[in-house]
Short mmCIF file of C-alpha atoms in Angstrom, two decimals:
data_model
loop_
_atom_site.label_atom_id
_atom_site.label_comp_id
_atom_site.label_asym_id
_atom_site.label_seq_id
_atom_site.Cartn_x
_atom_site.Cartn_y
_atom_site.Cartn_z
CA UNK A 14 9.29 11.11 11.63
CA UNK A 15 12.38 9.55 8.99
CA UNK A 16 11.89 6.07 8.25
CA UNK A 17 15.18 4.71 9.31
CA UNK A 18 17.03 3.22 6.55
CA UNK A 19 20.29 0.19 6.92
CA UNK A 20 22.67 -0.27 6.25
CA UNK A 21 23.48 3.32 5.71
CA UNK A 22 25.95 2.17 2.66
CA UNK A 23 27.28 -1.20 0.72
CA UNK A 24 29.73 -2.29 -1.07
CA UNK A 25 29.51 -4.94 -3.56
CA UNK A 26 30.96 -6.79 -6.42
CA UNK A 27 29.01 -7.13 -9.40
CA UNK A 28 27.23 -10.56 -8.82
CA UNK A 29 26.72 -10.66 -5.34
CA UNK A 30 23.42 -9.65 -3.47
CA UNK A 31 22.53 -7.12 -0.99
CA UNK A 32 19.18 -6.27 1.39
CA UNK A 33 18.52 -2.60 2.35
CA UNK A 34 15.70 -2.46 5.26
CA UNK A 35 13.26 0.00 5.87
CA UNK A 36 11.51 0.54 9.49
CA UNK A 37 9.03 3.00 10.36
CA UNK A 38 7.40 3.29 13.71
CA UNK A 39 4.21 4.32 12.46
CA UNK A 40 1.03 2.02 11.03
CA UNK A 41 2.23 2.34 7.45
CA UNK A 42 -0.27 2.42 3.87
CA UNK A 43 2.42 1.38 1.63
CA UNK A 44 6.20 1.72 1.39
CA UNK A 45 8.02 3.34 -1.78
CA UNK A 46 11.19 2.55 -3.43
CA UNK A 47 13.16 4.90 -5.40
CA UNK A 48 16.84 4.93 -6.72
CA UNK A 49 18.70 7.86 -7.57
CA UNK A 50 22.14 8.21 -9.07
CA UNK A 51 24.83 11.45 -9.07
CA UNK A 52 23.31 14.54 -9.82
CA UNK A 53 20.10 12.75 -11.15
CA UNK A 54 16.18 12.90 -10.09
CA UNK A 55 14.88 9.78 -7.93
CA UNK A 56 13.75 7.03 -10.44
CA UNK A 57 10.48 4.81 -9.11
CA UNK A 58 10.99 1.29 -8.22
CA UNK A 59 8.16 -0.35 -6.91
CA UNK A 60 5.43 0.32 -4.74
CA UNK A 61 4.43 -2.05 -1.61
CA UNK A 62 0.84 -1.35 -0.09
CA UNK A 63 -0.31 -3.35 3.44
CA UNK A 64 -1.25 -6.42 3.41
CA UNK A 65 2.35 -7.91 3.47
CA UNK A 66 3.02 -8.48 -0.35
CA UNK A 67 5.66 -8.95 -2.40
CA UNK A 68 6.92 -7.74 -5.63
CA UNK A 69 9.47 -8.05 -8.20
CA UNK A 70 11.05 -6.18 -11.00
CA UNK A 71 14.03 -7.76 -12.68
CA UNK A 72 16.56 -8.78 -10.03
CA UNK A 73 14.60 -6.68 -8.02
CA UNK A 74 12.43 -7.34 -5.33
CA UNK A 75 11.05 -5.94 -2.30
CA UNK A 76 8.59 -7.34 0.58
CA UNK A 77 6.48 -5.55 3.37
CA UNK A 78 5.94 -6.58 6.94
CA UNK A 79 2.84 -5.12 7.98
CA UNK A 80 3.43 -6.43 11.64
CA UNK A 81 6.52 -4.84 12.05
CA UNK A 82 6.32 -1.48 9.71
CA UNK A 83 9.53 -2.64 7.82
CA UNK A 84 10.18 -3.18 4.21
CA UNK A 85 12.95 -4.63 2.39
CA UNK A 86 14.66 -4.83 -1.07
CA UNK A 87 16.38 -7.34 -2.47
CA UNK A 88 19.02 -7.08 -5.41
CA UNK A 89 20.44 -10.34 -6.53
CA UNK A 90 22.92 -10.74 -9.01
CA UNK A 91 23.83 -6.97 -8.55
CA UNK A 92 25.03 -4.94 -11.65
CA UNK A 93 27.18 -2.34 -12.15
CA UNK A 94 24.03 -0.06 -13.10
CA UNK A 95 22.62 -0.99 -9.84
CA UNK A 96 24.61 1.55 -8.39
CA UNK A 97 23.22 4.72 -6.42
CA UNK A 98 21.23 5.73 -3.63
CA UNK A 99 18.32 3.73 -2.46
CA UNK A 100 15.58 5.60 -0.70
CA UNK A 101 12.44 4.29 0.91
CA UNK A 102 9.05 6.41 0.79
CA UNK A 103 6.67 5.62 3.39
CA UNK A 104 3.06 6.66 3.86
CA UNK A 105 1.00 6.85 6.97
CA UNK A 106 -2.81 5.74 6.61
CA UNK A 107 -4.28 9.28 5.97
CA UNK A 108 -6.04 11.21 3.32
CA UNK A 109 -3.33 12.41 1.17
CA UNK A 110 -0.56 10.58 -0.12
CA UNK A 111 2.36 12.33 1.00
CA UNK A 112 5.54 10.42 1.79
CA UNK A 113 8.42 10.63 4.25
CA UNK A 114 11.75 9.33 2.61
CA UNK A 115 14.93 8.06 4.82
CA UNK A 116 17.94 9.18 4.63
CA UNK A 117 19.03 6.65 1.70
CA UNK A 118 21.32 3.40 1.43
CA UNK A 119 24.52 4.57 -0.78
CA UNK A 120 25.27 1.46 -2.72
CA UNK A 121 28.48 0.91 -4.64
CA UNK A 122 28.47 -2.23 -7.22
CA UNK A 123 32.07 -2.63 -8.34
CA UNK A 124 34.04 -4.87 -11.27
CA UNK B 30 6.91 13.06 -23.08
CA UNK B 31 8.39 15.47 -20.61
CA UNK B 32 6.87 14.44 -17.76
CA UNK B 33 7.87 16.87 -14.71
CA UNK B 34 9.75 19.89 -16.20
CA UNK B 35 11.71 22.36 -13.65
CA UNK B 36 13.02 25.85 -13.89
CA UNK B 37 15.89 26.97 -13.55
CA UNK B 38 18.24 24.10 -13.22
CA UNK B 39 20.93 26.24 -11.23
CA UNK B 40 20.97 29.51 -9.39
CA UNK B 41 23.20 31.73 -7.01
CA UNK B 42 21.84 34.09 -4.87
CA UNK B 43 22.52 36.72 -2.55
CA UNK B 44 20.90 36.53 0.79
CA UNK B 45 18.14 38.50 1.03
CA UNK B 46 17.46 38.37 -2.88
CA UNK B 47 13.94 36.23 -3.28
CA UNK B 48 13.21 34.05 -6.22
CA UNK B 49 10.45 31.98 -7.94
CA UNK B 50 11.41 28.18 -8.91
CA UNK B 51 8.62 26.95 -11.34
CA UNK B 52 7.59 23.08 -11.55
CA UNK B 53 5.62 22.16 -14.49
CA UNK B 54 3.40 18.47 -15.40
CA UNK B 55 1.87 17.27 -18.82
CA UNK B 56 0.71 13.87 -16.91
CA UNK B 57 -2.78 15.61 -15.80
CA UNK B 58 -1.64 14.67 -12.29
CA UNK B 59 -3.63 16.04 -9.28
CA UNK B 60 -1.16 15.27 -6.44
CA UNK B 61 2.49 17.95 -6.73
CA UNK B 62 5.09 18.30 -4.42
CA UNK B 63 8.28 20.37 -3.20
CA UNK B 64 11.17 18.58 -1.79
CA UNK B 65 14.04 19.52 -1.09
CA UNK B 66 17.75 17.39 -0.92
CA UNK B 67 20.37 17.92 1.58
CA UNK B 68 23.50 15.60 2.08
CA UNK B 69 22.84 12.69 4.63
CA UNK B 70 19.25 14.05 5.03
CA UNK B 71 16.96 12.49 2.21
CA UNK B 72 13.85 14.58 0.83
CA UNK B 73 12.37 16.11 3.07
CA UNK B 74 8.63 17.79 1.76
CA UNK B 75 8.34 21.12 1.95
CA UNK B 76 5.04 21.83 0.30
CA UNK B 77 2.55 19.83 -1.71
CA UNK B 78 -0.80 20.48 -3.32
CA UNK B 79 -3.92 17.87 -3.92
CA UNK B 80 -5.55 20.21 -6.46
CA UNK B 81 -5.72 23.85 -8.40
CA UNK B 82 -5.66 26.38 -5.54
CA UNK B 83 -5.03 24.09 -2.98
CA UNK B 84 -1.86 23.95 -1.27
CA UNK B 85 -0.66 22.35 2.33
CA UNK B 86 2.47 22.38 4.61
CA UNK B 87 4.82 19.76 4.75
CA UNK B 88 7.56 18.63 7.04
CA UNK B 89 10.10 21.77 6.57
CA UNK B 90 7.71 24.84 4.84
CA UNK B 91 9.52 27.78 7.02
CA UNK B 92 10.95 30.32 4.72
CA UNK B 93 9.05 29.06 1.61
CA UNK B 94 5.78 29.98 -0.14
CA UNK B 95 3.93 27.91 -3.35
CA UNK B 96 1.00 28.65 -5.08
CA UNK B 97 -0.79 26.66 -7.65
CA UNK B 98 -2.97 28.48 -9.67
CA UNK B 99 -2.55 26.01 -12.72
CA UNK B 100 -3.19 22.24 -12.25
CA UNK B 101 0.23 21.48 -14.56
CA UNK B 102 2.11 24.50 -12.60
CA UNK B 103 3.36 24.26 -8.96
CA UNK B 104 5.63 27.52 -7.76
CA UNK B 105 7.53 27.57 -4.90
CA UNK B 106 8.86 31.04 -3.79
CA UNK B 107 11.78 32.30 -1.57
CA UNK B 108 11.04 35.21 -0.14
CA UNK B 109 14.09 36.74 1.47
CA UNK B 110 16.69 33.68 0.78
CA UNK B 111 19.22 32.39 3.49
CA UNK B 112 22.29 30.65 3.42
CA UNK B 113 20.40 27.51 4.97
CA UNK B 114 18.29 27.29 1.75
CA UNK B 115 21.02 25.91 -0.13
CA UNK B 116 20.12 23.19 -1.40
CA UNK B 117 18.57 20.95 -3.92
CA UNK B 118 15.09 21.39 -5.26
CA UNK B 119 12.90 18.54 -6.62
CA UNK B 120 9.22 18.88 -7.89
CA UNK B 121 7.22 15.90 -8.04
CA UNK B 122 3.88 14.84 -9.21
CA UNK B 123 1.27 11.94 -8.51
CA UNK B 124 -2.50 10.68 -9.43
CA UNK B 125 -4.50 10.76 -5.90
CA UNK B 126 -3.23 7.73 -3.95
CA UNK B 127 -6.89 6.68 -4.58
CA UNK B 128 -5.15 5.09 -7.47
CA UNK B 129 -3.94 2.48 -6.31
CA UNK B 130 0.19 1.85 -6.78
CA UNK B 131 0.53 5.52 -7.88
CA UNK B 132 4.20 6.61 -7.61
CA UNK B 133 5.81 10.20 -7.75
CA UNK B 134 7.34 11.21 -10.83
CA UNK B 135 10.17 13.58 -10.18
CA UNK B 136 11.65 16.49 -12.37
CA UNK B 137 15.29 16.95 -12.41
CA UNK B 138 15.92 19.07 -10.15
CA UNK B 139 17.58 23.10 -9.13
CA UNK B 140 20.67 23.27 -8.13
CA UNK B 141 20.29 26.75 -5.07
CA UNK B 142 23.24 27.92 -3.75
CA UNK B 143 22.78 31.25 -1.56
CA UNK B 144 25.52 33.43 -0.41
#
């Protein structure tokens, strides 16, 4: 079953911030974040694992709410490169680490 | 470093025709996966593989077949191709997940159109 992904799209100016969520309805292992541009391959972002921690990367940061199976990134300060699809990964507490992606967060960072 | 390397990058086929996308790794990785891209859908996993010779279903495997006979070489077949298949392909690759923090690395992807 999808992770369900909002808000489904965003549009920004460059500067401003934006939160994309991330809600499962299964126990979760950990949560990935990818971002992928036109007509390019998903690029890693960070990796969240339970035990509700946080990370960073740049202006960049994501948390996980083992309570209530949902993740969320946060871009502050967005830049124009910040713009793409945002797709979360999640992984239920089995042997093998496969992942189930939503359906993305199209996000458009304009001048 | 090439990292995940996939052939071809585009295709057209005729339905019926069948076809052989390859997915190569030079990261040693254990963990490889099929996925493929649909507008408004995501990835959705069609086949993956946790070692040489080993190979499991994933959420949308109808219609496809993989083998991995190689630990750097993950196949994924079409055997009699279908308008639905259109699509786009990505390969991926990962270290067990008993690595800790170990993210997929994808290749760049085959464009499949089928007529």
């Amino acid at each position: 079953q999808q992770p369900v992904q909002s808000p489904q799209a965003v549009i920004l100016r460059e500067g401003e911030d934006a939160v994309i969520n991330c809600s499962s309805s299964k126990a979760l292992y950990s949560v990935h974040w990818y971002r992928q541009k036109h007509g390019e391959a998903p690029v890693f972002l960070m990796i969240l694992l339970k035990g509700g921690e946080q990370k960073g990367h740049d202006k960049i940061s994501a948390s996980f709410n083992e309570k209530k199976q949902q993740s969320s990134l946060y871009l502050t300060a967005s830049q124009l490169s910040y713009s793409g699809t945002y797709f979360c990964g999640t992984e239920v507490d089995s042997g093998y680490s496969t992942l189930t992606f939503g359906k993305g967060t199209m996000l458009l960072v304009s001048p | 470093n090439a990292g995940v390397t996939q052939t071809p990058k585009f295709r057209v086929l005729k339905t019926g025709q069948s076809m052989t996308l390859l997915c190569a790794q030079d990261m040693n990785h254990e963990y490889m996966y099929w996925y493929r891209q649909d507008p408004g859908m995501g990835l959705r996993l069609i086949h993956y593989s946790v070692g040489e010779g080993t190979t499991a279903k994933g959420e949308v495997p109808d219609g496809y077949n993989v083998s991995r006979l190689k630990k750097q070489n993950f196949l994924l077949g079409l055997e009699s191709a279908a308008p639905s298949q259109t699509s786009v392909y990505f390969c991926a690759s990962s270290r067990p997940r008993q690595n800790r923090n170990q993210p997929q690395h994808f290749g760049d992807g085959t464009r499949l159109s089928i007529l």
